[in-house]
Short mmCIF file of C-alpha atoms and ligand atoms in Angstrom, two decimals:
data_model
loop_
_atom_site.label_atom_id
_atom_site.label_comp_id
_atom_site.label_asym_id
_atom_site.label_seq_id
_atom_site.Cartn_x
_atom_site.Cartn_y
_atom_site.Cartn_z
CA UNK K 27 98.80 78.37 109.75
CA UNK K 28 101.23 75.82 108.36
CA UNK K 29 104.87 76.04 109.39
CA UNK K 30 106.77 78.84 107.73
CA UNK K 31 110.08 78.05 106.08
CA UNK K 32 111.83 81.24 107.15
CA UNK K 33 115.07 80.50 105.36
CA UNK K 34 113.24 79.96 102.09
CA UNK K 35 111.01 83.02 102.38
CA UNK K 36 113.98 85.23 103.23
CA UNK K 37 116.05 83.81 100.40
CA UNK K 38 113.27 83.90 97.80
CA UNK K 39 111.53 87.23 98.47
CA UNK K 40 113.38 88.86 101.38
CA UNK K 41 114.61 91.64 99.10
CA UNK K 42 111.37 92.06 97.14
CA UNK K 43 109.30 94.39 99.32
CA UNK K 44 105.96 94.24 97.46
CA UNK K 45 106.18 90.43 97.20
CA UNK K 46 106.99 90.17 100.90
CA UNK K 47 104.03 92.34 101.88
CA UNK K 48 101.73 90.28 99.64
CA UNK K 49 103.04 87.04 101.10
CA UNK K 50 102.65 88.22 104.71
CA UNK K 51 99.12 89.56 104.21
CA UNK K 52 98.28 86.42 102.22
CA UNK K 53 98.74 84.43 105.42
CA UNK K 54 95.31 85.86 106.33
CA UNK K 55 96.33 86.51 109.90
CA UNK K 56 95.65 89.68 111.92
CA UNK K 57 98.34 92.19 110.98
CA UNK K 58 99.49 95.62 112.14
CA UNK K 59 102.00 98.13 110.90
CA UNK K 60 103.73 100.37 113.42
CA UNK K 61 104.98 103.80 112.57
CA UNK K 62 106.59 106.69 114.39
CA UNK K 63 106.22 108.91 111.30
CA UNK K 64 109.98 109.28 111.01
CA UNK K 65 111.53 110.08 107.59
CA UNK K 66 110.27 107.87 104.73
CA UNK K 67 107.55 106.16 106.79
CA UNK K 68 105.04 106.84 104.02
CA UNK K 69 106.76 104.08 102.03
CA UNK K 70 105.89 101.17 104.34
CA UNK K 71 102.41 102.62 104.92
CA UNK K 72 101.81 102.82 101.17
CA UNK K 73 103.19 99.33 100.48
CA UNK K 74 100.98 97.72 103.12
CA UNK K 75 97.78 99.66 102.48
CA UNK K 76 98.03 99.08 98.72
CA UNK K 77 97.48 95.40 99.47
CA UNK K 78 95.08 95.79 102.40
CA UNK K 79 93.78 99.30 103.19
CA UNK K 80 92.29 98.18 106.51
CA UNK K 81 95.45 97.05 108.29
CA UNK K 82 95.61 98.89 111.64
CA UNK K 83 98.40 101.44 111.73
CA UNK K 84 99.67 101.73 115.30
CA UNK K 85 101.29 104.97 116.43
CA UNK K 86 102.41 105.63 119.98
CA UNK K 87 102.26 109.40 120.13
CA UNK K 88 104.67 110.12 122.98
CA UNK K 89 103.59 113.77 123.12
CA UNK K 90 107.07 115.02 122.17
CA UNK K 91 106.80 115.02 118.38
CA UNK K 92 107.72 118.06 116.31
CA UNK K 93 104.95 120.12 114.75
CA UNK K 94 106.16 118.87 111.36
CA UNK K 95 105.73 115.27 112.50
CA UNK K 96 102.16 115.90 113.67
CA UNK K 97 101.35 117.57 110.36
CA UNK K 98 103.02 114.73 108.42
CA UNK K 99 101.04 112.15 110.41
CA UNK K 100 97.80 113.90 109.53
CA UNK K 101 98.75 114.34 105.89
CA UNK K 102 99.77 110.70 105.32
CA UNK K 103 96.75 109.44 107.25
CA UNK K 104 94.44 111.46 105.04
CA UNK K 105 96.20 110.70 101.76
CA UNK K 106 96.39 106.94 102.34
CA UNK K 107 93.11 106.77 104.32
CA UNK K 108 94.95 104.96 107.09
CA UNK K 109 93.16 102.95 109.74
CA UNK K 110 95.21 104.82 112.35
CA UNK K 111 95.17 103.67 115.99
CA UNK K 112 96.82 106.19 118.28
CA UNK K 113 98.16 105.00 121.63
CA UNK K 114 98.96 107.69 124.19
CA UNK K 115 100.95 107.34 127.43
CA UNK K 116 98.75 106.98 130.52
CA UNK K 117 99.90 110.42 131.72
CA UNK K 118 100.00 113.57 129.60
CA UNK K 119 103.29 115.29 128.86
CA UNK K 120 102.09 118.33 130.85
CA UNK K 121 101.37 116.15 133.89
CA UNK K 122 104.70 114.34 133.72
CA UNK K 123 106.71 117.52 133.25
CA UNK K 124 104.89 119.34 136.07
CA UNK K 125 105.95 116.71 138.58
CA UNK K 126 109.15 115.31 137.09
CA UNK K 127 110.60 118.08 134.95
CA UNK K 128 111.86 117.84 131.38
CA UNK K 129 112.94 114.68 129.55
CA UNK K 130 115.69 112.94 131.54
CA UNK K 131 119.07 112.73 129.81
CA UNK K 132 120.26 109.35 128.53
CA UNK K 133 122.63 108.86 131.47
CA UNK K 134 119.93 109.79 133.99
CA UNK K 135 118.66 106.69 135.87
CA UNK K 136 115.09 107.95 135.27
CA UNK K 137 115.50 107.63 131.51
CA UNK K 138 114.46 103.96 131.44
CA UNK K 139 111.22 104.73 133.29
CA UNK K 140 110.57 107.58 130.86
CA UNK K 141 110.98 105.25 127.84
CA UNK K 142 108.73 102.68 129.50
CA UNK K 143 106.04 105.30 130.10
CA UNK K 144 105.98 107.01 126.71
CA UNK K 145 106.85 104.13 124.39
CA UNK K 146 107.03 100.60 125.76
CA UNK K 147 103.85 100.47 127.88
CA UNK K 148 101.73 102.05 125.12
CA UNK K 149 103.13 99.49 122.68
CA UNK K 150 102.43 96.58 125.03
CA UNK K 151 98.86 97.91 125.29
CA UNK K 152 98.61 98.17 121.51
CA UNK K 153 99.78 94.58 121.14
CA UNK K 154 97.21 93.37 123.67
CA UNK K 155 94.37 95.25 121.98
CA UNK K 156 95.22 94.50 118.35
CA UNK K 157 96.54 90.96 118.98
CA UNK K 158 98.50 90.73 115.73
CA UNK K 159 100.09 87.61 114.28
CA UNK K 160 101.97 89.69 111.69
CA UNK K 161 103.87 92.92 112.47
CA UNK K 162 105.21 95.15 109.71
CA UNK K 163 107.91 97.74 110.39
CA UNK K 164 110.18 99.90 108.27
CA UNK K 165 113.33 98.81 110.11
CA UNK K 166 116.46 99.22 108.03
CA UNK K 167 119.77 97.41 108.18
CA UNK K 168 121.59 100.73 108.28
CA UNK K 169 119.71 101.87 111.46
CA UNK K 170 121.81 99.94 114.00
CA UNK K 171 124.33 97.10 114.26
CA UNK K 172 121.55 94.80 115.53
CA UNK K 173 119.37 95.50 112.51
CA UNK K 174 122.29 94.91 110.15
CA UNK K 175 122.18 91.27 111.32
CA UNK K 176 118.41 90.82 110.97
CA UNK K 177 116.47 88.91 108.34
CA UNK K 178 113.49 90.60 106.66
CA UNK K 179 111.17 87.96 108.14
CA UNK K 180 111.61 86.54 111.63
CA UNK K 181 109.38 84.99 114.26
CA UNK K 182 109.64 86.06 117.89
CA UNK K 183 109.30 83.67 120.86
CA UNK K 184 105.54 84.47 121.08
CA UNK K 185 105.03 83.39 117.47
CA UNK K 186 104.61 86.93 116.17
CA UNK K 187 105.81 87.15 112.56
CA UNK K 188 107.94 90.27 112.18
CA UNK K 189 108.22 91.58 108.63
CA UNK K 190 110.65 94.30 107.60
CA UNK K 191 110.17 94.70 103.84
CA UNK K 192 112.45 97.75 103.63
CA UNK K 193 115.35 96.22 105.54
CA UNK K 194 117.75 96.47 102.62
CA UNK K 195 116.46 99.69 101.06
CA UNK K 196 118.70 102.74 100.92
CA UNK K 197 117.53 106.30 101.56
CA UNK K 198 117.80 106.82 97.82
CA UNK K 199 115.45 103.87 97.15
CA UNK K 200 112.97 105.28 99.67
CA UNK K 201 113.23 108.76 98.20
CA UNK K 202 112.52 107.46 94.68
CA UNK K 203 109.53 105.43 95.91
CA UNK K 204 108.07 108.58 97.49
CA UNK K 205 108.61 110.54 94.28
CA UNK K 206 107.08 107.80 92.14
CA UNK K 207 103.95 107.55 94.27
CA UNK K 208 103.55 111.20 95.22
CA UNK K 209 104.08 110.51 98.92
CA UNK K 210 104.92 113.22 101.47
CA UNK K 211 107.98 113.05 103.68
CA UNK K 212 109.12 114.34 107.05
CA UNK K 213 112.70 115.14 107.97
CA UNK K 214 111.96 117.13 111.13
CA UNK K 215 111.68 114.11 113.42
CA UNK K 216 112.96 113.54 116.96
CA UNK K 217 112.46 110.65 119.34
CA UNK K 218 112.74 111.74 123.01
CA UNK K 219 113.83 108.23 124.02
CA UNK K 220 116.90 108.42 121.79
CA UNK K 221 119.57 111.00 122.46
CA UNK K 222 121.55 109.98 119.45
CA UNK K 223 121.24 108.13 116.16
CA UNK K 224 121.78 104.37 115.97
CA UNK K 225 120.44 103.55 119.40
CA UNK K 226 118.06 100.72 120.29
CA UNK K 227 115.39 101.68 122.82
CA UNK K 228 113.97 98.27 123.42
CA UNK K 229 110.66 98.22 121.62
CA UNK K 230 111.81 96.14 118.71
CA UNK K 231 114.33 94.15 120.79
CA UNK K 232 111.72 93.24 123.41
CA UNK K 233 109.33 91.80 120.85
N1 PPS Q 305 106.19 105.94 118.69
C1 PPS Q 305 106.04 104.85 117.94
N2 PPS Q 305 104.82 104.51 117.48
C2 PPS Q 305 104.65 103.40 116.73
N3 PPS Q 305 105.66 102.60 116.37
C3 PPS Q 305 106.88 102.90 116.79
C4 PPS Q 305 107.14 104.03 117.60
N4 PPS Q 305 108.45 104.07 117.86
C5 PPS Q 305 108.97 103.01 117.24
N5 PPS Q 305 108.02 102.30 116.60
C6 PPS Q 305 108.15 101.08 115.79
O1 PPS Q 305 109.25 100.33 116.23
C7 PPS Q 305 110.24 100.33 115.24
C8 PPS Q 305 111.58 100.53 115.88
O2 PPS Q 305 111.61 101.85 116.32
P1 PPS Q 305 112.72 102.49 117.18
O3 PPS Q 305 114.05 102.32 116.55
O4 PPS Q 305 112.32 103.87 117.49
O5 PPS Q 305 112.53 101.71 118.50
S1 PPS Q 305 113.40 100.71 119.30
O6 PPS Q 305 114.77 101.22 119.29
O7 PPS Q 305 113.24 99.36 118.75
O8 PPS Q 305 112.79 100.80 120.65
C9 PPS Q 305 109.88 101.47 114.29
O9 PPS Q 305 110.43 101.18 113.07
P2 PPS Q 305 110.19 101.99 111.77
O10 PPS Q 305 108.93 101.46 111.21
O11 PPS Q 305 111.39 101.67 110.98
O12 PPS Q 305 110.13 103.43 112.15
C10 PPS Q 305 108.39 101.48 114.36
O13 PPS Q 305 107.85 100.52 113.50
#
């Protein structure tokens, strides 16, 4: 792969999601898209699979999703014929709760170990097994202060090309895209590693 001129790519097509997806998949490198099936996730999944239907879709099912999220995951997977790869924690939720009790609160020292077990270790495993060179997410600038400073395309210290085609989309843009393409949505979403909105839990920061 020849050297990527990040500044140029970001300036030229950083705000053109379909063009960015085409460019990234046109690198002909192994790619993945991660999803937690939060609101509007059908948009990134549709954008990517329109260009390449076989891209592995990585979901770490932490075992704490709402029923609506599980139904949404199944519905989108079926509608878009996703190549879904589910990564589960090494221990079931029932096992963990039997010996350690319910989800530790954010200020509980055990919270970090909980996040590691249900989210970060499964993601590290997914990265090892899928060995991507390109990683698509639906990160948005409005999510957190860190993301507000990001570029749509960046390269991490391991050389992984991180692509966030929806970085500058608003909820309204995402809503209209779903309407236009007949995509389902899911607003009943919770992440047990985040007690509040606008919190970074390390997955995206660590990679
Ligand atoms: N459970 C699970 N399974 C698969 N992929 C996941 C999961 N949790 C997070 N992600 C991916 O990481 C992106 C950032 O998510 P978060 O804000 O939840 O995580 S973090 O704060 O960076 O740890 C998130 O971005 P979005 O695509 O915008 O949802 C996902 O791509």
